[in-house]
Every structure is written in C-alpha cells, then in structure tokens.
Short mmCIF file of N, CA and C in Angstrom, two decimals:
data_model
loop_
_atom_site.label_atom_id
_atom_site.label_comp_id
_atom_site.label_asym_id
_atom_site.label_seq_id
_atom_site.Cartn_x
_atom_site.Cartn_y
_atom_site.Cartn_z
N UNK A 1 157.18 183.05 114.54
CA UNK A 1 156.42 182.91 115.72
C UNK A 1 157.36 183.11 116.89
N UNK A 2 156.86 183.66 117.83
CA UNK A 2 157.70 183.98 118.96
C UNK A 2 157.77 182.77 119.88
N UNK A 3 158.75 182.90 120.70
CA UNK A 3 158.95 181.81 121.63
C UNK A 3 157.77 181.68 122.57
N UNK A 4 157.23 182.79 122.91
CA UNK A 4 156.12 182.80 123.82
C UNK A 4 154.89 182.16 123.18
N UNK A 5 154.64 182.46 121.97
CA UNK A 5 153.49 181.92 121.27
C UNK A 5 153.68 180.44 121.05
N UNK A 6 154.85 180.03 120.74
CA UNK A 6 155.09 178.62 120.50
C UNK A 6 154.99 177.86 121.81
N UNK A 7 155.41 178.47 122.91
CA UNK A 7 155.29 177.81 124.21
C UNK A 7 153.83 177.71 124.59
N UNK A 8 153.09 178.76 124.27
CA UNK A 8 151.67 178.78 124.58
C UNK A 8 150.96 177.69 123.78
N UNK A 9 151.33 177.53 122.53
CA UNK A 9 150.74 176.51 121.69
C UNK A 9 151.10 175.13 122.20
N UNK A 10 152.31 174.94 122.65
CA UNK A 10 152.76 173.66 123.19
C UNK A 10 152.02 173.37 124.49
N UNK A 11 151.80 174.40 125.31
CA UNK A 11 151.05 174.20 126.54
C UNK A 11 149.61 173.82 126.25
N UNK A 12 149.05 174.42 125.22
CA UNK A 12 147.67 174.11 124.84
C UNK A 12 147.58 172.65 124.38
N UNK A 13 148.56 172.23 123.59
CA UNK A 13 148.57 170.84 123.12
C UNK A 13 148.70 169.88 124.29
N UNK A 14 149.54 170.28 125.22
CA UNK A 14 149.75 169.44 126.39
C UNK A 14 148.48 169.38 127.22
N UNK A 15 147.78 170.50 127.36
CA UNK A 15 146.53 170.55 128.12
C UNK A 15 145.48 169.68 127.45
N UNK A 16 145.44 169.75 126.12
CA UNK A 16 144.48 168.92 125.37
C UNK A 16 144.83 167.45 125.57
N UNK A 17 146.11 167.12 125.53
CA UNK A 17 146.53 165.73 125.72
C UNK A 17 146.20 165.26 127.12
N UNK A 18 146.37 166.11 128.13
CA UNK A 18 146.06 165.76 129.52
C UNK A 18 144.55 165.55 129.66
N UNK A 19 143.76 166.46 129.06
CA UNK A 19 142.30 166.33 129.10
C UNK A 19 141.87 165.03 128.43
N UNK A 20 142.50 164.76 127.33
CA UNK A 20 142.20 163.52 126.58
C UNK A 20 142.55 162.31 127.44
N UNK A 21 143.69 162.34 128.11
CA UNK A 21 144.12 161.24 128.97
C UNK A 21 143.17 161.10 130.14
N UNK A 22 142.70 162.19 130.73
CA UNK A 22 141.77 162.16 131.85
C UNK A 22 140.46 161.54 131.39
N UNK A 23 139.98 161.94 130.20
CA UNK A 23 138.72 161.39 129.67
C UNK A 23 138.85 159.89 129.44
N UNK A 24 140.00 159.49 128.87
CA UNK A 24 140.23 158.05 128.64
C UNK A 24 140.31 157.30 129.97
N UNK A 25 140.96 157.90 130.95
CA UNK A 25 141.09 157.28 132.26
C UNK A 25 139.72 157.13 132.91
N UNK A 26 138.88 158.18 132.80
CA UNK A 26 137.53 158.10 133.35
C UNK A 26 136.71 157.05 132.62
N UNK A 27 136.87 156.98 131.31
CA UNK A 27 136.13 155.99 130.51
C UNK A 27 136.58 154.58 130.90
N UNK A 28 137.88 154.39 131.11
CA UNK A 28 138.40 153.09 131.52
C UNK A 28 137.91 152.73 132.93
N UNK A 29 137.88 153.72 133.82
CA UNK A 29 137.40 153.47 135.18
C UNK A 29 135.93 153.05 135.15
N UNK A 30 135.14 153.70 134.31
CA UNK A 30 133.73 153.35 134.16
C UNK A 30 133.60 151.94 133.61
N UNK A 31 134.41 151.63 132.62
CA UNK A 31 134.40 150.28 132.01
C UNK A 31 134.79 149.23 133.04
N UNK A 32 135.84 149.52 133.88
CA UNK A 32 136.28 148.59 134.91
C UNK A 32 135.14 148.36 135.92
N UNK A 33 134.46 149.44 136.35
CA UNK A 33 133.34 149.30 137.28
C UNK A 33 132.23 148.44 136.67
N UNK A 34 131.95 148.68 135.40
CA UNK A 34 130.92 147.91 134.70
C UNK A 34 131.30 146.43 134.64
N UNK A 35 132.56 146.16 134.31
CA UNK A 35 133.03 144.77 134.23
C UNK A 35 133.04 144.11 135.61
N UNK A 36 133.43 144.87 136.65
CA UNK A 36 133.40 144.32 138.00
C UNK A 36 131.97 143.97 138.40
N UNK A 37 131.01 144.81 138.03
CA UNK A 37 129.59 144.53 138.31
C UNK A 37 129.14 143.27 137.60
N UNK A 38 129.53 143.12 136.34
CA UNK A 38 129.18 141.91 135.59
C UNK A 38 129.83 140.67 136.21
N UNK A 39 131.10 140.82 136.67
CA UNK A 39 131.80 139.72 137.31
C UNK A 39 131.09 139.31 138.60
N UNK A 40 130.67 140.27 139.39
CA UNK A 40 129.94 139.98 140.62
C UNK A 40 128.63 139.27 140.31
N UNK A 41 127.92 139.75 139.30
CA UNK A 41 126.67 139.10 138.88
C UNK A 41 126.93 137.67 138.43
N UNK A 42 128.01 137.50 137.66
CA UNK A 42 128.35 136.16 137.17
C UNK A 42 128.70 135.23 138.32
N UNK A 43 129.43 135.74 139.32
CA UNK A 43 129.78 134.93 140.49
C UNK A 43 128.52 134.53 141.26
N UNK A 44 127.58 135.48 141.41
CA UNK A 44 126.33 135.18 142.11
C UNK A 44 125.53 134.12 141.34
N UNK A 45 125.48 134.28 140.03
CA UNK A 45 124.76 133.30 139.21
C UNK A 45 125.45 131.93 139.29
N UNK A 46 126.79 131.91 139.27
CA UNK A 46 127.53 130.67 139.39
C UNK A 46 127.24 129.99 140.73
N UNK A 47 127.23 130.77 141.82
CA UNK A 47 126.91 130.21 143.14
C UNK A 47 125.50 129.64 143.15
N UNK A 48 124.57 130.37 142.55
CA UNK A 48 123.18 129.92 142.50
C UNK A 48 123.08 128.61 141.71
N UNK A 49 123.75 128.54 140.57
CA UNK A 49 123.72 127.33 139.74
C UNK A 49 124.41 126.16 140.45
N UNK A 50 125.50 126.45 141.16
CA UNK A 50 126.21 125.41 141.90
C UNK A 50 125.31 124.84 142.99
N UNK A 51 124.61 125.71 143.72
CA UNK A 51 123.68 125.26 144.77
C UNK A 51 122.56 124.41 144.16
N UNK A 52 122.04 124.86 143.04
CA UNK A 52 120.97 124.11 142.36
C UNK A 52 121.48 122.75 141.90
N UNK A 53 122.70 122.72 141.37
CA UNK A 53 123.29 121.45 140.94
C UNK A 53 123.46 120.51 142.13
N UNK A 54 123.94 121.01 143.26
CA UNK A 54 124.12 120.19 144.44
C UNK A 54 122.77 119.66 144.93
N UNK A 55 121.75 120.51 144.90
CA UNK A 55 120.42 120.11 145.32
C UNK A 55 119.88 119.01 144.40
N UNK A 56 120.06 119.18 143.10
CA UNK A 56 119.59 118.17 142.13
C UNK A 56 120.35 116.86 142.29
N UNK A 57 121.65 116.96 142.56
CA UNK A 57 122.45 115.75 142.77
C UNK A 57 121.97 115.01 144.02
N UNK A 58 121.67 115.73 145.07
CA UNK A 58 121.15 115.11 146.30
C UNK A 58 119.78 114.49 146.06
N UNK A 59 118.93 115.20 145.33
CA UNK A 59 117.60 114.66 145.00
C UNK A 59 117.74 113.38 144.19
N UNK A 60 118.65 113.38 143.23
CA UNK A 60 118.85 112.19 142.40
C UNK A 60 119.35 111.02 143.24
N UNK A 61 120.28 111.30 144.15
CA UNK A 61 120.82 110.23 145.02
C UNK A 61 119.73 109.65 145.90
N UNK A 62 118.87 110.52 146.44
CA UNK A 62 117.74 110.04 147.25
C UNK A 62 116.78 109.22 146.39
N UNK A 63 116.53 109.67 145.18
CA UNK A 63 115.64 108.94 144.26
C UNK A 63 116.23 107.57 143.93
N UNK A 64 117.53 107.53 143.67
CA UNK A 64 118.19 106.27 143.34
C UNK A 64 118.09 105.29 144.50
N UNK A 65 118.36 105.77 145.71
CA UNK A 65 118.28 104.91 146.90
C UNK A 65 116.86 104.39 147.10
N UNK A 66 115.89 105.28 146.90
CA UNK A 66 114.49 104.87 147.07
C UNK A 66 114.14 103.77 146.06
N UNK A 67 114.56 103.93 144.82
CA UNK A 67 114.26 102.93 143.79
C UNK A 67 114.97 101.61 144.09
N UNK A 68 116.19 101.68 144.62
CA UNK A 68 116.89 100.46 145.02
C UNK A 68 116.13 99.73 146.12
N UNK A 69 115.66 100.51 147.13
CA UNK A 69 114.88 99.91 148.21
C UNK A 69 113.59 99.28 147.68
N UNK A 70 112.92 100.01 146.78
CA UNK A 70 111.68 99.49 146.22
C UNK A 70 111.93 98.23 145.41
N UNK A 71 113.01 98.21 144.64
CA UNK A 71 113.33 97.01 143.86
C UNK A 71 113.66 95.84 144.78
N UNK A 72 114.39 96.11 145.84
CA UNK A 72 114.74 95.06 146.79
C UNK A 72 113.48 94.54 147.48
N UNK A 73 112.60 95.44 147.86
CA UNK A 73 111.36 95.03 148.52
C UNK A 73 110.48 94.24 147.56
N UNK A 74 110.43 94.65 146.29
CA UNK A 74 109.64 93.92 145.30
C UNK A 74 110.21 92.52 145.10
N UNK A 75 111.53 92.42 145.06
CA UNK A 75 112.16 91.11 144.93
C UNK A 75 111.88 90.24 146.14
N UNK A 76 111.93 90.83 147.31
CA UNK A 76 111.65 90.08 148.55
C UNK A 76 110.19 89.61 148.57
N UNK A 77 109.29 90.51 148.17
CA UNK A 77 107.87 90.12 148.14
C UNK A 77 107.62 89.01 147.13
N UNK A 78 108.27 89.11 145.97
CA UNK A 78 108.10 88.07 144.95
C UNK A 78 108.62 86.73 145.47
N UNK A 79 109.80 86.73 146.09
CA UNK A 79 110.35 85.50 146.65
C UNK A 79 109.43 84.95 147.73
N UNK A 80 108.95 85.84 148.58
CA UNK A 80 108.04 85.44 149.66
C UNK A 80 106.78 84.79 149.09
N UNK A 81 106.21 85.39 148.06
CA UNK A 81 104.99 84.84 147.45
C UNK A 81 105.25 83.48 146.80
N UNK A 82 106.38 83.35 146.13
CA UNK A 82 106.72 82.07 145.49
C UNK A 82 106.88 80.99 146.55
N UNK A 83 107.58 81.32 147.62
CA UNK A 83 107.79 80.33 148.69
C UNK A 83 106.46 79.94 149.32
N UNK A 84 105.59 80.93 149.57
CA UNK A 84 104.27 80.63 150.14
C UNK A 84 103.49 79.67 149.25
N UNK A 85 103.61 79.85 147.94
CA UNK A 85 102.91 78.97 147.01
C UNK A 85 103.53 77.57 146.97
N UNK A 86 104.82 77.47 147.24
CA UNK A 86 105.50 76.17 147.21
C UNK A 86 105.36 75.37 148.52
N UNK A 87 105.00 76.02 149.60
CA UNK A 87 104.91 75.33 150.90
C UNK A 87 103.92 74.16 150.89
N UNK A 88 102.74 74.28 150.28
CA UNK A 88 101.85 73.11 150.22
C UNK A 88 102.48 71.93 149.47
N UNK A 89 103.25 72.23 148.43
CA UNK A 89 103.95 71.18 147.70
C UNK A 89 104.97 70.49 148.60
N UNK A 90 105.69 71.28 149.39
CA UNK A 90 106.65 70.72 150.34
C UNK A 90 105.94 69.85 151.37
N UNK A 91 104.78 70.30 151.82
CA UNK A 91 104.00 69.49 152.77
C UNK A 91 103.64 68.14 152.15
N UNK A 92 103.23 68.16 150.89
CA UNK A 92 102.85 66.91 150.22
C UNK A 92 104.05 65.97 150.09
N UNK A 93 105.19 66.51 149.71
CA UNK A 93 106.40 65.68 149.57
C UNK A 93 106.78 65.09 150.93
N UNK A 94 106.69 65.89 151.98
CA UNK A 94 107.01 65.40 153.33
C UNK A 94 106.05 64.29 153.74
N UNK A 95 104.77 64.45 153.44
CA UNK A 95 103.79 63.42 153.78
C UNK A 95 104.06 62.13 153.02
N UNK A 96 104.47 62.25 151.77
CA UNK A 96 104.79 61.04 150.98
C UNK A 96 105.92 60.27 151.66
N UNK A 97 106.97 60.98 152.06
CA UNK A 97 108.12 60.31 152.68
C UNK A 97 107.71 59.73 154.04
N UNK A 98 106.97 60.48 154.82
CA UNK A 98 106.59 60.03 156.16
C UNK A 98 105.61 58.85 156.13
N UNK A 99 104.75 58.81 155.14
CA UNK A 99 103.70 57.80 155.11
C UNK A 99 103.92 56.71 154.06
N UNK A 100 105.13 56.63 153.54
CA UNK A 100 105.42 55.55 152.57
C UNK A 100 105.30 54.22 153.30
N UNK A 101 104.53 53.31 152.76
CA UNK A 101 104.38 52.02 153.43
C UNK A 101 105.73 51.29 153.49
N UNK A 102 105.93 50.62 154.61
CA UNK A 102 107.18 49.89 154.80
C UNK A 102 107.35 48.82 153.73
N UNK A 103 106.26 48.29 153.26
CA UNK A 103 106.31 47.26 152.22
C UNK A 103 106.97 47.83 150.97
N UNK A 104 106.59 49.09 150.61
CA UNK A 104 107.18 49.72 149.43
C UNK A 104 108.66 50.00 149.63
N UNK A 105 109.04 50.38 150.84
CA UNK A 105 110.43 50.70 151.11
C UNK A 105 111.33 49.48 150.99
N UNK A 106 110.74 48.30 151.23
CA UNK A 106 111.53 47.08 151.20
C UNK A 106 111.61 46.46 149.81
N UNK A 107 110.72 46.82 148.92
CA UNK A 107 110.75 46.22 147.58
C UNK A 107 111.78 46.92 146.72
N UNK A 108 112.45 46.12 145.91
CA UNK A 108 113.50 46.67 145.05
C UNK A 108 112.93 47.61 144.00
N UNK A 109 111.76 47.33 143.52
CA UNK A 109 111.17 48.17 142.46
C UNK A 109 110.76 49.55 142.99
N UNK A 110 110.24 49.61 144.20
CA UNK A 110 109.74 50.87 144.74
C UNK A 110 110.83 51.71 145.41
N UNK A 111 111.89 51.09 145.85
CA UNK A 111 112.93 51.81 146.60
C UNK A 111 113.50 53.01 145.84
N UNK A 112 113.79 52.90 144.54
CA UNK A 112 114.32 54.09 143.82
C UNK A 112 113.33 55.27 143.83
N UNK A 113 112.04 54.98 143.79
CA UNK A 113 111.05 56.06 143.82
C UNK A 113 111.03 56.74 145.19
N UNK A 114 111.08 55.93 146.23
CA UNK A 114 111.10 56.48 147.60
C UNK A 114 112.38 57.31 147.79
N UNK A 115 113.52 56.76 147.34
CA UNK A 115 114.79 57.50 147.44
C UNK A 115 114.73 58.81 146.65
N UNK A 116 114.09 58.77 145.48
CA UNK A 116 113.96 59.98 144.66
C UNK A 116 113.13 61.05 145.35
N UNK A 117 112.04 60.63 146.00
CA UNK A 117 111.20 61.58 146.72
C UNK A 117 111.97 62.15 147.92
N UNK A 118 112.72 61.32 148.62
CA UNK A 118 113.53 61.81 149.75
C UNK A 118 114.59 62.80 149.27
N UNK A 119 115.19 62.52 148.11
CA UNK A 119 116.17 63.45 147.54
C UNK A 119 115.51 64.76 147.14
N UNK A 120 114.33 64.67 146.57
CA UNK A 120 113.56 65.87 146.21
C UNK A 120 113.29 66.71 147.45
N UNK A 121 112.85 66.07 148.53
CA UNK A 121 112.57 66.76 149.79
C UNK A 121 113.85 67.43 150.33
N UNK A 122 114.95 66.67 150.31
CA UNK A 122 116.22 67.20 150.82
C UNK A 122 116.66 68.43 150.01
N UNK A 123 116.57 68.33 148.68
CA UNK A 123 116.97 69.45 147.82
C UNK A 123 116.04 70.65 147.99
N UNK A 124 114.76 70.36 148.19
CA UNK A 124 113.79 71.43 148.41
C UNK A 124 114.13 72.19 149.69
N UNK A 125 114.41 71.46 150.78
CA UNK A 125 114.78 72.11 152.04
C UNK A 125 116.09 72.88 151.90
N UNK A 126 117.04 72.35 151.13
CA UNK A 126 118.31 73.05 150.91
C UNK A 126 118.07 74.35 150.16
N UNK A 127 117.22 74.30 149.13
CA UNK A 127 116.90 75.51 148.36
C UNK A 127 116.26 76.56 149.26
N UNK A 128 115.32 76.12 150.10
CA UNK A 128 114.67 77.05 151.03
C UNK A 128 115.68 77.65 151.99
N UNK A 129 116.58 76.83 152.51
CA UNK A 129 117.61 77.33 153.42
C UNK A 129 118.51 78.35 152.73
N UNK A 130 118.85 78.10 151.46
CA UNK A 130 119.67 79.04 150.71
C UNK A 130 118.97 80.39 150.54
N UNK A 131 117.65 80.36 150.51
CA UNK A 131 116.86 81.60 150.36
C UNK A 131 116.60 82.28 151.70
N UNK A 132 117.04 81.63 152.80
CA UNK A 132 116.85 82.23 154.13
C UNK A 132 115.61 81.75 154.84
N UNK A 133 114.99 80.67 154.35
CA UNK A 133 113.78 80.13 154.96
C UNK A 133 114.17 79.04 155.96
N UNK A 134 113.55 79.08 157.12
CA UNK A 134 113.79 78.02 158.10
C UNK A 134 112.45 77.59 158.70
N UNK A 135 112.46 76.36 159.16
CA UNK A 135 111.25 75.78 159.74
C UNK A 135 111.12 76.25 161.18
N UNK A 136 109.89 76.52 161.60
CA UNK A 136 109.62 76.93 162.97
C UNK A 136 109.60 75.69 163.86
N UNK A 137 110.43 75.71 164.87
CA UNK A 137 110.44 74.60 165.83
C UNK A 137 109.21 74.74 166.71
N UNK A 138 108.45 73.66 166.86
CA UNK A 138 107.20 73.78 167.60
C UNK A 138 107.07 72.77 168.73
N UNK A 139 107.25 71.50 168.45
CA UNK A 139 106.99 70.45 169.45
C UNK A 139 107.93 70.61 170.64
N UNK A 140 107.30 70.63 171.84
CA UNK A 140 108.07 70.78 173.07
C UNK A 140 108.31 72.22 173.46
N UNK A 141 107.95 73.17 172.62
CA UNK A 141 108.14 74.60 172.90
C UNK A 141 106.86 75.17 173.51
N UNK A 142 107.00 76.27 174.21
CA UNK A 142 105.84 76.99 174.72
C UNK A 142 105.08 77.60 173.55
N UNK A 143 103.77 77.61 173.65
CA UNK A 143 102.93 78.22 172.62
C UNK A 143 103.29 79.69 172.47
N UNK A 144 103.59 80.09 171.26
CA UNK A 144 103.95 81.48 170.96
C UNK A 144 103.09 81.92 169.78
N UNK A 145 102.18 82.85 170.02
CA UNK A 145 101.23 83.27 168.97
C UNK A 145 101.93 83.94 167.79
N UNK A 146 103.16 84.36 167.97
CA UNK A 146 103.89 84.95 166.85
C UNK A 146 104.33 83.89 165.84
N UNK A 147 104.44 82.64 166.30
CA UNK A 147 104.92 81.57 165.44
C UNK A 147 103.97 80.38 165.33
N UNK A 148 103.08 80.22 166.30
CA UNK A 148 102.22 79.04 166.34
C UNK A 148 100.75 79.44 166.24
N UNK A 149 99.98 78.57 165.63
CA UNK A 149 98.53 78.72 165.58
C UNK A 149 97.93 77.46 166.18
N UNK A 150 97.29 77.60 167.33
CA UNK A 150 96.72 76.44 168.02
C UNK A 150 95.43 76.04 167.32
N UNK A 151 95.36 74.77 166.90
CA UNK A 151 94.13 74.30 166.27
C UNK A 151 93.25 73.57 167.27
N UNK A 152 93.87 73.12 168.33
CA UNK A 152 93.10 72.48 169.41
C UNK A 152 93.97 72.39 170.66
N UNK A 153 93.28 72.15 171.80
CA UNK A 153 93.97 71.92 173.06
C UNK A 153 93.52 70.56 173.59
N UNK A 154 94.45 69.82 174.14
CA UNK A 154 94.12 68.51 174.70
C UNK A 154 94.69 68.40 176.10
N UNK A 155 94.02 67.54 176.90
CA UNK A 155 94.54 67.27 178.24
C UNK A 155 95.79 66.43 178.12
N UNK A 156 96.82 66.84 178.79
CA UNK A 156 98.07 66.09 178.81
C UNK A 156 98.69 66.28 180.18
N UNK A 157 98.38 65.34 181.11
CA UNK A 157 98.83 65.52 182.50
C UNK A 157 100.36 65.53 182.65
N UNK A 158 101.07 64.86 181.79
CA UNK A 158 102.53 64.82 181.94
C UNK A 158 103.24 65.96 181.21
N UNK A 159 102.48 66.90 180.62
CA UNK A 159 103.06 68.03 179.89
C UNK A 159 102.61 69.34 180.54
N UNK A 160 103.51 70.28 180.58
CA UNK A 160 103.20 71.59 181.14
C UNK A 160 102.16 72.30 180.28
N UNK A 161 101.21 73.02 180.88
CA UNK A 161 100.19 73.73 180.09
C UNK A 161 100.84 74.71 179.11
N UNK A 162 100.13 74.95 178.00
CA UNK A 162 100.57 75.87 176.94
C UNK A 162 101.82 75.39 176.22
N UNK A 163 102.10 74.10 176.29
CA UNK A 163 103.24 73.52 175.57
C UNK A 163 102.73 72.82 174.33
N UNK A 164 103.43 72.99 173.23
CA UNK A 164 103.05 72.33 171.97
C UNK A 164 103.40 70.85 172.09
N UNK A 165 102.39 69.99 171.87
CA UNK A 165 102.65 68.55 171.98
C UNK A 165 102.62 67.85 170.64
N UNK A 166 102.05 68.53 169.63
CA UNK A 166 102.00 67.92 168.31
C UNK A 166 101.95 69.02 167.26
N UNK A 167 102.60 68.76 166.14
CA UNK A 167 102.58 69.72 165.03
C UNK A 167 101.72 69.13 163.92
N UNK A 168 100.66 69.85 163.58
CA UNK A 168 99.77 69.39 162.52
C UNK A 168 100.30 69.83 161.15
N UNK A 169 100.81 71.05 161.07
CA UNK A 169 101.38 71.56 159.82
C UNK A 169 102.58 72.43 160.18
N UNK A 170 103.67 72.22 159.49
CA UNK A 170 104.91 72.96 159.77
C UNK A 170 104.74 74.43 159.42
N UNK A 171 105.41 75.27 160.21
CA UNK A 171 105.44 76.69 159.93
C UNK A 171 106.84 77.10 159.47
N UNK A 172 106.92 78.22 158.76
CA UNK A 172 108.21 78.65 158.19
C UNK A 172 108.37 80.16 158.35
N UNK A 173 109.64 80.57 158.50
CA UNK A 173 109.98 81.98 158.55
C UNK A 173 111.01 82.28 157.46
N UNK A 174 110.92 83.47 156.92
CA UNK A 174 111.90 83.97 155.94
C UNK A 174 112.61 85.11 156.65
N UNK A 175 113.83 84.84 157.10
CA UNK A 175 114.53 85.82 157.92
C UNK A 175 113.81 85.93 159.25
N UNK A 176 113.23 87.09 159.51
CA UNK A 176 112.46 87.27 160.75
C UNK A 176 110.97 87.41 160.48
N UNK A 177 110.54 87.16 159.23
CA UNK A 177 109.13 87.29 158.87
C UNK A 177 108.48 85.92 158.77
N UNK A 178 107.36 85.77 159.42
CA UNK A 178 106.64 84.49 159.40
C UNK A 178 105.92 84.36 158.06
N UNK A 179 106.24 83.27 157.34
CA UNK A 179 105.55 82.98 156.07
C UNK A 179 104.26 82.21 156.34
N UNK A 180 104.36 81.28 157.28
CA UNK A 180 103.19 80.50 157.65
C UNK A 180 103.38 80.06 159.10
N UNK A 181 102.35 80.29 159.92
CA UNK A 181 102.39 79.85 161.32
C UNK A 181 102.31 78.34 161.37
N UNK A 182 102.98 77.75 162.34
CA UNK A 182 102.89 76.30 162.55
C UNK A 182 101.51 76.02 163.19
N UNK A 183 100.78 75.10 162.60
CA UNK A 183 99.49 74.69 163.17
C UNK A 183 99.77 73.57 164.16
N UNK A 184 99.40 73.81 165.43
CA UNK A 184 99.83 72.93 166.49
C UNK A 184 98.68 72.51 167.41
N UNK A 185 98.94 71.44 168.15
CA UNK A 185 98.07 71.00 169.23
C UNK A 185 98.79 71.35 170.52
N UNK A 186 98.05 71.99 171.44
CA UNK A 186 98.65 72.52 172.67
C UNK A 186 98.05 71.80 173.87
N UNK A 187 98.89 71.59 174.87
CA UNK A 187 98.42 70.98 176.12
C UNK A 187 97.64 71.99 176.93
N UNK A 188 96.56 71.48 177.59
CA UNK A 188 95.75 72.36 178.46
C UNK A 188 96.46 72.59 179.77
#
C-alpha cells in the first residue's frame, strides 16, 4: 500500500472518530439539557411542596391555638357553673353563722359546731379566692347596675340618693365577670 493510500485511510479513520466524538458530544449535550430540565422541574416541585408544608404547619398551629382557647374557655365555663351552683350553699353557711343564737354560742356543747361552721365558711371563701372569685362590695357604694340589682328603694334622709344602704344577698365576680349581682336596698 502506498503512503498516500495509507494516509488517506488514516484520515478516514480520524474523520470517523471525529464524527463519532461529535455525535457523542451532541448526545451528551442533549442528555445534559434533559437532566437540567428535570432538575428545574424537581426544584419547582420542591418549592411547591415546601410552601404547602409551611401552609399546613401554619394551619396546624392555628388549629392548636384555637383548641387551647376552646379548652381554656370550657374549663372557665365549667368552673363558673360550679361556683354559681355553690353560691346558694355559701349563702346558707353565712346565714347560719350570722344568725346563730347567742345562747348556742355560749354553751360548751354547741360551740364546737358553731366553730366548725365558721371554719367551713372561712375555707369556702379561701377556696373561692384561690379560684379568682371575690365578693362585690355594696353597702355604702353608689348603685351600679353592672354589679348591683336593686330589689327596693327606701327613704333615707341621712344617705345620699342612689346609695346602697343594705345588702340582701351578696354578689360575686370571677375575675371581671359578674357571677351574681348583689341584691341590694337603695336610698331614694
């Protein structure tokens, strides 16, 4: 074979190798573009899922807070209802202490019972105070419809009009909420 023919054959092989390399390069470029497209799609999907996760986390946090508020309100309502039901009992205990005959207070046999009722009243008021309940001050105060309920008005020349002169039934508040209005007698 001549040198020329062998060079020609070598050039042909080289041309085929270059063509092959160009085809592979084009195939790789196409593959890279395809992978970049998939990567972009994956990033978009990741961003979408991240946003959805953040939205769900915020919704859950709002739901949790709402349920905490509802549970707290339910507990407050339950406490309020229990206290409202116990107030007549407290009134009865107070009346027992206030109206105990002096004769009973002086006898040795009755004194422990009177002391026991006074202790019961004291503990009851302490329990109410621990729960945030306080008695509405009425006597000597101006009539306030937010806290007092007038059951009657009487002439009282030495008292300023619209002043509470007697408390018929004690009123109570739980925090800033009135559980029971004080039933009062007001000066005309």
